[in-house]
Amino acid sequence: MNLDETTVAHLQELRRGTVVLACLVRLRTPDYGYALLESLNGLGILVDANTLYPLLRRLEKQGLLTSEWNTDEARPRKFYRTSPTGDALAIALMTDWRRIDDALAGLTTGDES
Amino acid sequence: MTTLTDRYVWGAVRTVPERQRAELDRELRERIGDAVDAQVEAGIAPPDAERAALLELGDPAGLAAQYIDRPLQLIGPKYYLTWLRLLKLLIAIVVPCAAVGVAIAQAIAGESIGGIFGAVIGIAISVGVHVAFWTTLVFAILERTPTESGQRGVDVAWTLDMLPALPEPAKASRLAELITSVVFLVAFAVVLVLQHFVGVPWVDDLESVPLLSPELWTFWMPYFLVLIAAEIVFAFALYAWGWNWWLAAVNLVLNVAFTVPALWLLLTGQLIDEQVLEVMKWPWGESAPIIVAILVAVLIAAAIWDVVDGAVKASRRGHSTGSPARGAATSGTSFEGSAR
């Protein structure tokens, strides 16, 4: 798909918040950065490593994620898990997401009629 | 882990505060390791895979800044407008004050006109640079000062009083400015010519005595009369087009062309006729240099004011015609801008 710059910028803006929501939901089961990146992209939630890694740190700093180093394997990995606060936020975000989806749906059907 | 990765990680962690280094070090190694593995899986040889992975991560300092949320701009959007407003205000106040002060001091010290101009320009530039530098430094520090979460830090609340006055009167009301200018300029020219024949009729000793040196008629008097004619043409140009950068530049040239010779003639004693000076009992002892200094300062200040005023009006107009949509929303003056 060949998208012009404006479209790309708007898509990025639209997706920004959904990545946070996706992380909070996905990390109800603990996982580490790269695995999360792979699984999100596999699910069709497109996110760039340069966005995801700093985002995880920020969410942890805000107390929405907790982390723990797993040193069982040769390479130590930082496992993130959604905190209770993060979970509450995920529910709030999801509710709002649904509301916006409904509203937009109403808007488009209103357009067509 | 190889030296290349070690060097990359060091390049990143050395830019963050000491206490955050150990954690960032581990996180980066995890990320680089996973990225290299991904490259190898894609079929690239391990040494090349490491290079490719590091190249993809980019400048380590930039990466570290992303991780710790450090601003990569000198002054961010939070402070930019406050900074810009304050800087403009300070420059507009401090630089002219310093320039006039230096002009007075130099004139009292008996400097030549060239020396005064040199000193004024030098001081104006250096004061401007200092004001800009120190103001910016303070804001750059503010930008990097952590604030309580949710707080905006140092803040200047925006109020309705800060709304700017509407730009430039429309052509119809520029007519008043044109008439004022032309009447003043013509009167000035008439006075210049009349003083030669009439002198100062209400002082007995000066009746029919030229106020300004008769020698000026060989060159300078015609020069100033031509200049006045040029000013009249300029006033009409302003009426026709309104302020723009070309006219602001012409305004600067006209001001310099008038002020510099006038000051030179005054300070070298060629301007006022000697007979007149005798009648006035000039020089008036101790106060003479101070009076000359004040006169010089007023002349320079008036010229600078006029030039700056023109430039400010030109820049405002430049903005308002540059974005007709905004202009149309704020006032009727832009009708003219969009009609053109």
Tab-separated table of C-alpha atoms in Angstrom:
chain	number	residue	atom	x	y	z
A	1	MET	CA	0.000	0.000	0.000
A	2	ASN	CA	1.413	3.358	-0.992
A	3	LEU	CA	0.277	6.019	1.440
A	4	ASP	CA	1.134	9.681	1.326
A	5	GLU	CA	2.739	11.450	4.284
A	6	THR	CA	-0.419	13.080	5.598
A	7	THR	CA	-2.272	9.779	5.683
A	8	VAL	CA	0.615	8.092	7.465
A	9	ALA	CA	0.759	10.860	10.082
A	10	HIS	CA	-2.983	10.662	10.750
A	11	LEU	CA	-2.945	6.887	10.971
A	12	GLN	CA	-0.109	7.091	13.477
A	13	GLU	CA	-2.043	9.570	15.541
A	14	LEU	CA	-5.165	7.435	15.473
A	15	ARG	CA	-3.234	4.330	16.546
A	16	ARG	CA	-1.164	5.930	19.283
A	17	GLY	CA	-3.628	5.403	22.094
A	18	THR	CA	-4.659	1.953	20.919
A	19	VAL	CA	-1.116	0.663	21.411
A	20	VAL	CA	-1.324	1.593	25.108
A	21	LEU	CA	-4.662	-0.164	25.382
A	22	ALA	CA	-3.362	-3.241	23.545
A	23	CYS	CA	-0.299	-3.454	25.822
A	24	LEU	CA	-2.381	-3.167	28.979
A	25	VAL	CA	-4.733	-5.921	27.839
A	26	ARG	CA	-2.046	-8.189	26.409
A	27	LEU	CA	0.223	-7.909	29.456
A	28	ARG	CA	-2.384	-9.366	31.807
A	29	THR	CA	-0.165	-12.379	31.071
A	30	PRO	CA	3.455	-11.283	31.710
A	31	ASP	CA	5.781	-11.051	28.741
A	32	TYR	CA	8.995	-9.342	27.619
A	33	GLY	CA	9.465	-6.582	25.064
A	34	TYR	CA	10.344	-8.476	21.933
A	35	ALA	CA	7.716	-11.195	22.410
A	36	LEU	CA	5.086	-8.525	22.992
A	37	LEU	CA	6.203	-6.703	19.841
A	38	GLU	CA	5.933	-9.886	17.794
A	39	SER	CA	2.561	-10.888	19.167
A	40	LEU	CA	1.013	-7.440	18.748
A	41	ASN	CA	2.223	-7.184	15.158
A	42	GLY	CA	1.044	-10.754	14.590
A	43	LEU	CA	-2.425	-9.723	15.759
A	44	GLY	CA	-2.437	-6.805	13.359
A	45	ILE	CA	-1.792	-4.108	15.956
A	46	LEU	CA	1.068	-2.473	14.099
A	47	VAL	CA	3.689	-0.970	16.362
A	48	ASP	CA	7.309	-0.036	15.897
A	49	ALA	CA	10.051	-1.157	18.317
A	50	ASN	CA	11.136	2.454	18.752
A	51	THR	CA	7.649	3.249	19.997
A	52	LEU	CA	7.022	0.152	22.055
A	53	TYR	CA	10.143	-0.066	24.231
A	54	PRO	CA	10.038	3.530	25.495
A	55	LEU	CA	6.265	3.167	25.929
A	56	LEU	CA	6.683	0.160	28.216
A	57	ARG	CA	9.104	2.154	30.354
A	58	ARG	CA	6.714	5.081	30.543
A	59	LEU	CA	3.769	2.886	31.502
A	60	GLU	CA	5.891	1.307	34.212
A	61	LYS	CA	6.889	4.709	35.525
A	62	GLN	CA	3.199	5.650	35.690
A	63	GLY	CA	2.511	2.533	37.736
A	64	LEU	CA	0.343	0.925	35.041
A	65	LEU	CA	2.793	-1.924	34.520
A	66	THR	CA	5.054	-3.760	36.929
A	67	SER	CA	8.266	-5.450	35.853
A	68	GLU	CA	10.540	-8.223	36.917
A	69	TRP	CA	13.864	-9.434	35.525
A	70	ASN	CA	13.892	-13.078	34.484
A	71	THR	CA	17.439	-14.406	34.657
A	72	ASP	CA	16.698	-18.072	34.058
A	73	GLU	CA	17.930	-17.952	30.490
A	74	ALA	CA	21.293	-16.846	29.069
A	75	ARG	CA	19.910	-13.426	28.246
A	76	PRO	CA	18.188	-11.642	31.150
A	77	ARG	CA	14.760	-10.417	30.094
A	78	LYS	CA	12.502	-7.831	31.634
A	79	PHE	CA	8.984	-9.212	31.996
A	80	TYR	CA	6.169	-6.700	32.226
A	81	ARG	CA	2.747	-7.325	33.768
A	82	THR	CA	-0.307	-5.101	33.960
A	83	SER	CA	-0.806	-3.703	37.473
A	84	PRO	CA	-4.268	-3.366	39.098
A	85	THR	CA	-4.204	0.367	38.227
A	86	GLY	CA	-3.278	-0.564	34.672
A	87	ASP	CA	-6.145	-3.003	34.556
A	88	ALA	CA	-8.616	-0.351	35.714
A	89	LEU	CA	-7.276	1.999	33.053
A	90	ALA	CA	-7.589	-0.711	30.411
A	91	ILE	CA	-11.264	-1.156	31.288
A	92	ALA	CA	-11.882	2.597	31.134
A	93	LEU	CA	-10.065	2.904	27.806
A	94	MET	CA	-11.895	-0.066	26.352
A	95	THR	CA	-15.277	1.388	27.361
A	96	ASP	CA	-14.390	4.647	25.697
A	97	TRP	CA	-13.099	2.875	22.618
A	98	ARG	CA	-16.450	1.066	22.246
A	99	ARG	CA	-18.354	4.303	22.781
A	100	ILE	CA	-16.358	6.056	20.043
A	101	ASP	CA	-16.827	3.063	17.751
A	102	ASP	CA	-20.602	3.202	18.277
A	103	ALA	CA	-20.621	6.955	17.750
A	104	LEU	CA	-18.667	6.653	14.520
A	105	ALA	CA	-20.935	3.871	13.362
A	106	GLY	CA	-23.930	6.127	14.032
A	107	LEU	CA	-22.237	8.911	12.129
A	108	THR	CA	-21.598	6.779	9.038
A	109	THR	CA	-25.083	5.275	8.879
A	110	GLY	CA	-26.504	8.788	9.352
A	111	ASP	CA	-24.390	9.825	6.364
A	112	GLU	CA	-25.667	7.083	4.138
A	113	SER	CA	-29.367	7.541	4.825
B	1	MET	CA	28.069	-9.647	23.722
B	2	THR	CA	30.748	-8.172	21.533
B	3	THR	CA	32.637	-4.900	21.723
B	4	LEU	CA	30.365	-3.250	19.167
B	5	THR	CA	27.316	-3.820	21.345
B	6	ASP	CA	29.284	-2.800	24.440
B	7	ARG	CA	30.308	0.419	22.759
B	8	TYR	CA	26.753	1.086	21.616
B	9	VAL	CA	25.319	0.516	25.083
B	10	TRP	CA	27.975	2.726	26.640
B	11	GLY	CA	27.236	5.411	24.043
B	12	ALA	CA	23.631	5.362	25.211
B	13	VAL	CA	23.929	5.015	28.996
B	14	ARG	CA	26.624	7.645	29.443
B	15	THR	CA	24.081	10.290	28.421
B	16	VAL	CA	21.665	9.435	31.252
B	17	PRO	CA	22.002	10.127	34.988
B	18	GLU	CA	24.170	7.675	36.942
B	19	ARG	CA	21.331	6.025	38.875
B	20	GLN	CA	19.422	5.089	35.715
B	21	ARG	CA	22.407	3.567	33.959
B	22	ALA	CA	22.373	-0.023	35.258
B	23	GLU	CA	18.705	-0.524	34.356
B	24	LEU	CA	19.004	1.056	30.914
B	25	ASP	CA	22.155	-0.994	30.259
B	26	ARG	CA	20.269	-4.253	30.882
B	27	GLU	CA	17.232	-3.195	28.896
B	28	LEU	CA	19.283	-2.170	25.883
B	29	ARG	CA	21.246	-5.413	25.912
B	30	GLU	CA	18.014	-7.379	25.978
B	31	ARG	CA	16.615	-5.343	23.101
B	32	ILE	CA	19.800	-5.544	21.016
B	33	GLY	CA	20.084	-9.300	21.672
B	34	ASP	CA	16.505	-9.887	20.513
B	35	ALA	CA	16.989	-7.664	17.481
B	36	VAL	CA	20.164	-9.547	16.491
B	37	ASP	CA	18.377	-12.881	16.901
B	38	ALA	CA	15.628	-11.640	14.620
B	39	GLN	CA	18.168	-10.669	11.974
B	40	VAL	CA	19.902	-14.058	12.245
B	41	GLU	CA	16.557	-15.803	11.906
B	42	ALA	CA	16.005	-13.797	8.738
B	43	GLY	CA	19.160	-15.426	7.377
B	44	ILE	CA	21.878	-12.867	7.989
B	45	ALA	CA	25.338	-13.900	9.274
B	46	PRO	CA	25.825	-13.045	13.005
B	47	PRO	CA	28.475	-10.270	12.623
B	48	ASP	CA	26.436	-8.531	9.907
B	49	ALA	CA	23.273	-9.087	11.927
B	50	GLU	CA	24.729	-7.174	14.866
B	51	ARG	CA	25.766	-4.262	12.666
B	52	ALA	CA	22.377	-4.192	10.990
B	53	ALA	CA	20.540	-4.297	14.324
B	54	LEU	CA	22.608	-1.458	15.793
B	55	LEU	CA	22.225	0.643	12.650
B	56	GLU	CA	18.486	0.206	12.882
B	57	LEU	CA	18.489	1.447	16.473
B	58	GLY	CA	20.192	4.637	15.356
B	59	ASP	CA	22.123	7.244	17.349
B	60	PRO	CA	22.534	5.844	20.902
B	61	ALA	CA	22.131	9.291	22.471
B	62	GLY	CA	18.808	9.704	20.669
B	63	LEU	CA	17.695	6.242	21.741
B	64	ALA	CA	18.588	6.965	25.370
B	65	ALA	CA	16.658	10.252	25.198
B	66	GLN	CA	13.571	8.326	24.043
B	67	TYR	CA	13.910	5.932	26.954
B	68	ILE	CA	14.200	8.536	29.670
B	69	ASP	CA	11.833	11.116	28.133
B	70	ARG	CA	14.468	13.788	27.854
B	71	PRO	CA	13.527	16.769	25.689
B	72	LEU	CA	15.523	16.871	22.454
B	73	GLN	CA	14.657	20.503	21.814
B	74	LEU	CA	16.110	23.584	23.466
B	75	ILE	CA	12.713	25.074	24.310
B	76	GLY	CA	9.605	22.973	23.859
B	77	PRO	CA	6.009	23.934	23.140
B	78	LYS	CA	5.340	24.368	26.862
B	79	TYR	CA	7.511	27.465	27.132
B	80	TYR	CA	7.989	28.557	23.523
B	81	LEU	CA	5.273	31.225	23.391
B	82	THR	CA	6.190	32.688	26.758
B	83	TRP	CA	9.833	32.770	25.706
B	84	LEU	CA	9.048	34.433	22.388
B	85	ARG	CA	6.845	37.102	23.968
B	86	LEU	CA	9.333	37.924	26.682
B	87	LEU	CA	12.250	38.028	24.260
B	88	LYS	CA	10.489	40.409	21.881
B	89	LEU	CA	9.486	42.647	24.769
B	90	LEU	CA	12.973	42.715	26.282
B	91	ILE	CA	14.681	43.414	22.964
B	92	ALA	CA	12.219	46.198	22.159
B	93	ILE	CA	12.822	47.874	25.525
B	94	VAL	CA	16.414	47.168	26.462
B	95	VAL	CA	18.189	47.660	23.121
B	96	PRO	CA	16.823	51.172	22.348
B	97	CYS	CA	17.435	52.267	25.966
B	98	ALA	CA	21.033	51.087	25.816
B	99	ALA	CA	21.559	52.674	22.380
B	100	VAL	CA	20.202	56.066	23.452
B	101	GLY	CA	22.155	55.934	26.712
B	102	VAL	CA	25.401	55.227	24.881
B	103	ALA	CA	24.669	57.934	22.311
B	104	ILE	CA	24.195	60.509	25.090
B	105	ALA	CA	27.321	59.416	26.947
B	106	GLN	CA	29.465	59.465	23.813
B	107	ALA	CA	28.135	62.848	22.756
B	108	ILE	CA	28.897	64.303	26.217
B	109	ALA	CA	32.394	62.851	25.951
B	110	GLY	CA	32.753	64.808	22.719
B	111	GLU	CA	33.065	61.853	20.347
B	112	SER	CA	32.851	62.428	16.616
B	113	ILE	CA	29.599	61.581	14.882
B	114	GLY	CA	31.175	58.494	13.293
B	115	GLY	CA	32.425	57.340	16.677
B	116	ILE	CA	28.969	57.782	18.205
B	117	PHE	CA	27.329	55.756	15.447
B	118	GLY	CA	29.924	53.021	15.720
B	119	ALA	CA	29.499	52.803	19.482
B	120	VAL	CA	25.683	52.808	19.268
B	121	ILE	CA	25.587	50.041	16.672
B	122	GLY	CA	28.174	47.992	18.554
B	123	ILE	CA	26.313	48.312	21.865
B	124	ALA	CA	22.925	47.608	20.254
B	125	ILE	CA	24.217	44.363	18.754
B	126	SER	CA	25.995	43.201	21.875
B	127	VAL	CA	23.062	44.061	24.162
B	128	GLY	CA	20.682	42.276	21.778
B	129	VAL	CA	22.858	39.160	21.760
B	130	HIS	CA	23.164	39.185	25.545
B	131	VAL	CA	19.433	39.607	26.113
B	132	ALA	CA	18.647	36.815	23.660
B	133	PHE	CA	21.259	34.477	25.099
B	134	TRP	CA	20.444	34.846	28.782
B	135	THR	CA	16.687	34.730	28.267
B	136	THR	CA	17.033	31.579	26.197
B	137	LEU	CA	19.360	30.011	28.749
B	138	VAL	CA	16.863	30.541	31.565
B	139	PHE	CA	14.081	28.948	29.512
B	140	ALA	CA	16.295	26.053	28.428
B	141	ILE	CA	16.977	25.352	32.120
B	142	LEU	CA	13.263	25.618	32.939
B	143	GLU	CA	12.544	23.147	30.150
B	144	ARG	CA	14.855	20.663	31.852
B	145	THR	CA	13.664	21.278	35.390
B	146	PRO	CA	11.365	18.476	36.501
B	147	THR	CA	7.977	19.628	37.789
B	148	GLU	CA	5.386	17.882	39.889
B	149	SER	CA	3.329	15.656	37.632
B	150	GLY	CA	0.360	17.512	36.185
B	151	GLN	CA	1.905	20.912	36.937
B	152	ARG	CA	2.967	23.199	34.157
B	153	GLY	CA	5.934	24.564	36.050
B	154	VAL	CA	6.571	28.266	35.752
B	155	ASP	CA	3.685	29.681	33.858
B	156	VAL	CA	2.327	32.983	32.686
B	157	ALA	CA	-1.418	32.818	32.349
B	158	TRP	CA	-2.718	34.145	29.069
B	159	THR	CA	-5.300	36.882	29.496
B	160	LEU	CA	-7.560	38.867	27.197
B	161	ASP	CA	-5.377	41.936	27.784
B	162	MET	CA	-2.664	40.278	25.730
B	163	LEU	CA	-4.768	40.410	22.581
B	164	PRO	CA	-2.968	42.508	19.969
B	165	ALA	CA	-4.406	45.676	18.493
B	166	LEU	CA	-5.857	45.172	15.033
B	167	PRO	CA	-3.254	45.524	12.290
B	168	GLU	CA	-2.810	48.492	9.975
B	169	PRO	CA	-5.713	50.760	9.234
B	170	ALA	CA	-7.267	50.215	5.833
B	171	LYS	CA	-6.516	52.445	2.882
B	172	ALA	CA	-9.314	54.879	3.703
B	173	SER	CA	-7.863	55.765	7.078
B	174	ARG	CA	-4.336	55.803	5.676
B	175	LEU	CA	-5.431	58.982	3.880
B	176	ALA	CA	-5.200	60.869	7.182
B	177	GLU	CA	-1.616	59.708	7.592
B	178	LEU	CA	-0.794	60.784	4.051
B	179	ILE	CA	-2.205	64.270	4.563
B	180	THR	CA	-0.382	64.708	7.876
B	181	SER	CA	2.929	63.632	6.338
B	182	VAL	CA	2.638	65.806	3.252
B	183	VAL	CA	1.546	68.904	5.174
B	184	PHE	CA	4.413	68.471	7.608
B	185	LEU	CA	7.004	67.867	4.873
B	186	VAL	CA	5.888	70.811	2.764
B	187	ALA	CA	5.897	73.069	5.834
B	188	PHE	CA	9.383	71.841	6.673
B	189	ALA	CA	10.628	72.638	3.164
B	190	VAL	CA	9.021	76.093	3.289
B	191	VAL	CA	10.673	76.820	6.647
B	192	LEU	CA	14.061	75.706	5.263
B	193	VAL	CA	13.776	78.118	2.347
B	194	LEU	CA	12.125	80.999	4.211
B	195	GLN	CA	14.644	81.092	7.049
B	196	HIS	CA	17.255	82.156	4.488
B	197	PHE	CA	15.349	85.294	3.515
B	198	VAL	CA	13.354	86.148	6.593
B	199	GLY	CA	15.537	85.003	9.465
B	200	VAL	CA	13.755	85.237	12.798
B	201	PRO	CA	11.564	88.314	12.382
B	202	TRP	CA	10.491	88.544	16.023
B	203	VAL	CA	14.075	88.910	17.247
B	204	ASP	CA	15.437	92.319	16.208
B	205	ASP	CA	19.037	91.221	15.729
B	206	LEU	CA	18.056	88.305	13.557
B	207	GLU	CA	15.654	89.902	11.171
B	208	SER	CA	16.611	88.990	7.600
B	209	VAL	CA	19.611	87.032	8.887
B	210	PRO	CA	19.765	83.431	7.613
B	211	LEU	CA	19.415	81.017	10.501
B	212	LEU	CA	21.371	78.239	8.783
B	213	SER	CA	24.769	78.832	7.195
B	214	PRO	CA	24.436	80.336	3.684
B	215	GLU	CA	27.309	78.063	2.546
B	216	LEU	CA	24.902	75.129	2.866
B	217	TRP	CA	23.185	76.262	-0.309
B	218	THR	CA	26.113	75.063	-2.428
B	219	PHE	CA	25.234	71.451	-1.699
B	220	TRP	CA	23.463	70.486	1.507
B	221	MET	CA	20.370	72.660	1.267
B	222	PRO	CA	19.424	71.297	-2.179
B	223	TYR	CA	20.247	67.808	-0.853
B	224	PHE	CA	17.799	68.129	2.024
B	225	LEU	CA	15.130	69.640	-0.232
B	226	VAL	CA	15.472	66.698	-2.612
B	227	LEU	CA	15.275	64.385	0.369
B	228	ILE	CA	12.053	66.068	1.478
B	229	ALA	CA	10.672	65.577	-2.021
B	230	ALA	CA	11.649	61.916	-1.778
B	231	GLU	CA	9.865	61.680	1.599
B	232	ILE	CA	6.722	63.063	-0.005
B	233	VAL	CA	6.923	60.446	-2.749
B	234	PHE	CA	7.462	57.862	-0.027
B	235	ALA	CA	4.345	59.049	1.819
B	236	PHE	CA	2.315	58.527	-1.356
B	237	ALA	CA	3.822	55.074	-1.817
B	238	LEU	CA	2.778	54.220	1.742
B	239	TYR	CA	-0.718	55.409	1.012
B	240	ALA	CA	-0.903	53.316	-2.140
B	241	TRP	CA	0.564	50.039	-0.880
B	242	GLY	CA	0.640	50.148	2.931
B	243	TRP	CA	3.700	49.053	4.848
B	244	ASN	CA	5.739	46.239	3.362
B	245	TRP	CA	9.355	45.179	3.703
B	246	TRP	CA	10.477	47.153	0.648
B	247	LEU	CA	9.016	50.363	1.999
B	248	ALA	CA	10.445	49.630	5.437
B	249	ALA	CA	13.887	49.340	3.816
B	250	VAL	CA	13.373	52.595	1.914
B	251	ASN	CA	12.287	54.196	5.183
B	252	LEU	CA	15.562	53.076	6.752
B	253	VAL	CA	17.586	54.530	3.862
B	254	LEU	CA	15.720	57.842	4.017
B	255	ASN	CA	16.229	58.099	7.765
B	256	VAL	CA	19.948	57.422	7.475
B	257	ALA	CA	20.244	59.828	4.544
B	258	PHE	CA	18.671	62.550	6.646
B	259	THR	CA	19.994	61.920	10.143
B	260	VAL	CA	23.661	61.232	9.395
B	261	PRO	CA	24.403	64.434	7.382
B	262	ALA	CA	22.244	66.538	9.728
B	263	LEU	CA	24.157	65.320	12.768
B	264	TRP	CA	27.480	65.712	11.009
B	265	LEU	CA	26.693	69.304	10.020
B	266	LEU	CA	25.453	70.093	13.513
B	267	LEU	CA	28.447	68.624	15.308
B	268	THR	CA	31.046	70.106	12.966
B	269	GLY	CA	29.452	73.528	13.412
B	270	GLN	CA	28.462	73.955	9.773
B	271	LEU	CA	24.741	73.979	10.333
B	272	ILE	CA	23.921	77.161	12.247
B	273	ASP	CA	25.077	80.524	10.987
B	274	GLU	CA	27.817	82.111	13.135
B	275	GLN	CA	25.997	85.398	13.477
B	276	VAL	CA	23.034	83.596	14.907
B	277	LEU	CA	25.239	81.756	17.401
B	278	GLU	CA	26.679	85.076	18.525
B	279	VAL	CA	23.226	86.534	19.103
B	280	MET	CA	22.255	83.402	21.038
B	281	LYS	CA	25.503	83.834	23.052
B	282	TRP	CA	26.426	80.227	22.216
B	283	PRO	CA	28.158	78.236	23.702
B	284	TRP	CA	26.290	78.536	26.990
B	285	GLY	CA	29.207	77.639	29.230
B	286	GLU	CA	29.145	74.287	30.996
B	287	SER	CA	25.737	73.201	29.762
B	288	ALA	CA	26.649	73.390	26.059
B	289	PRO	CA	27.931	69.811	25.592
B	290	ILE	CA	24.926	68.410	27.463
B	291	ILE	CA	22.473	70.304	25.278
B	292	VAL	CA	24.266	69.090	22.171
B	293	ALA	CA	24.222	65.540	23.532
B	294	ILE	CA	20.493	65.641	24.229
B	295	LEU	CA	19.840	67.069	20.781
B	296	VAL	CA	21.911	64.290	19.173
B	297	ALA	CA	20.182	61.626	21.231
B	298	VAL	CA	16.732	62.934	20.353
B	299	LEU	CA	17.568	63.003	16.650
B	300	ILE	CA	18.972	59.468	16.728
B	301	ALA	CA	16.105	58.158	18.862
B	302	ALA	CA	13.531	59.691	16.525
B	303	ALA	CA	15.186	58.087	13.508
B	304	ILE	CA	15.472	54.676	15.216
B	305	TRP	CA	11.865	54.899	16.388
B	306	ASP	CA	10.676	55.678	12.884
B	307	VAL	CA	12.651	52.821	11.330
B	308	VAL	CA	11.548	50.292	13.968
B	309	ASP	CA	7.938	51.432	13.716
B	310	GLY	CA	8.037	50.913	9.943
B	311	ALA	CA	9.606	47.478	10.298
B	312	VAL	CA	7.046	46.403	12.918
B	313	LYS	CA	4.140	47.540	10.755
B	314	ALA	CA	5.635	45.820	7.720
B	315	SER	CA	6.043	42.561	9.625
B	316	ARG	CA	2.483	42.674	11.027
B	317	ARG	CA	1.131	43.302	7.586
B	318	GLY	CA	3.284	40.525	6.202
B	319	HIS	CA	1.635	38.141	8.686
B	320	SER	CA	-1.903	39.275	8.040
B	321	THR	CA	-1.688	39.074	4.267
B	322	GLY	CA	0.254	35.811	4.552
B	323	SER	CA	-2.790	34.111	6.078
B	324	PRO	CA	-5.893	35.739	4.690
B	325	ALA	CA	-8.174	33.242	6.422
B	326	ARG	CA	-7.033	34.349	9.849
B	327	GLY	CA	-7.122	37.998	8.894
B	328	ALA	CA	-10.660	37.745	7.559
B	329	ALA	CA	-11.783	36.180	10.799
B	330	THR	CA	-10.358	38.963	12.916
B	331	SER	CA	-11.140	42.166	11.071
B	332	GLY	CA	-12.296	43.894	7.968
B	333	THR	CA	-8.829	45.222	7.197
B	334	SER	CA	-7.938	42.088	5.310
B	335	PHE	CA	-10.551	42.688	2.651
B	336	GLU	CA	-7.976	44.776	1.017
B	337	GLY	CA	-5.315	42.087	1.399
B	338	SER	CA	-7.474	39.425	-0.205
B	339	ALA	CA	-8.826	41.696	-2.893
B	340	ARG	CA	-5.350	42.144	-4.229
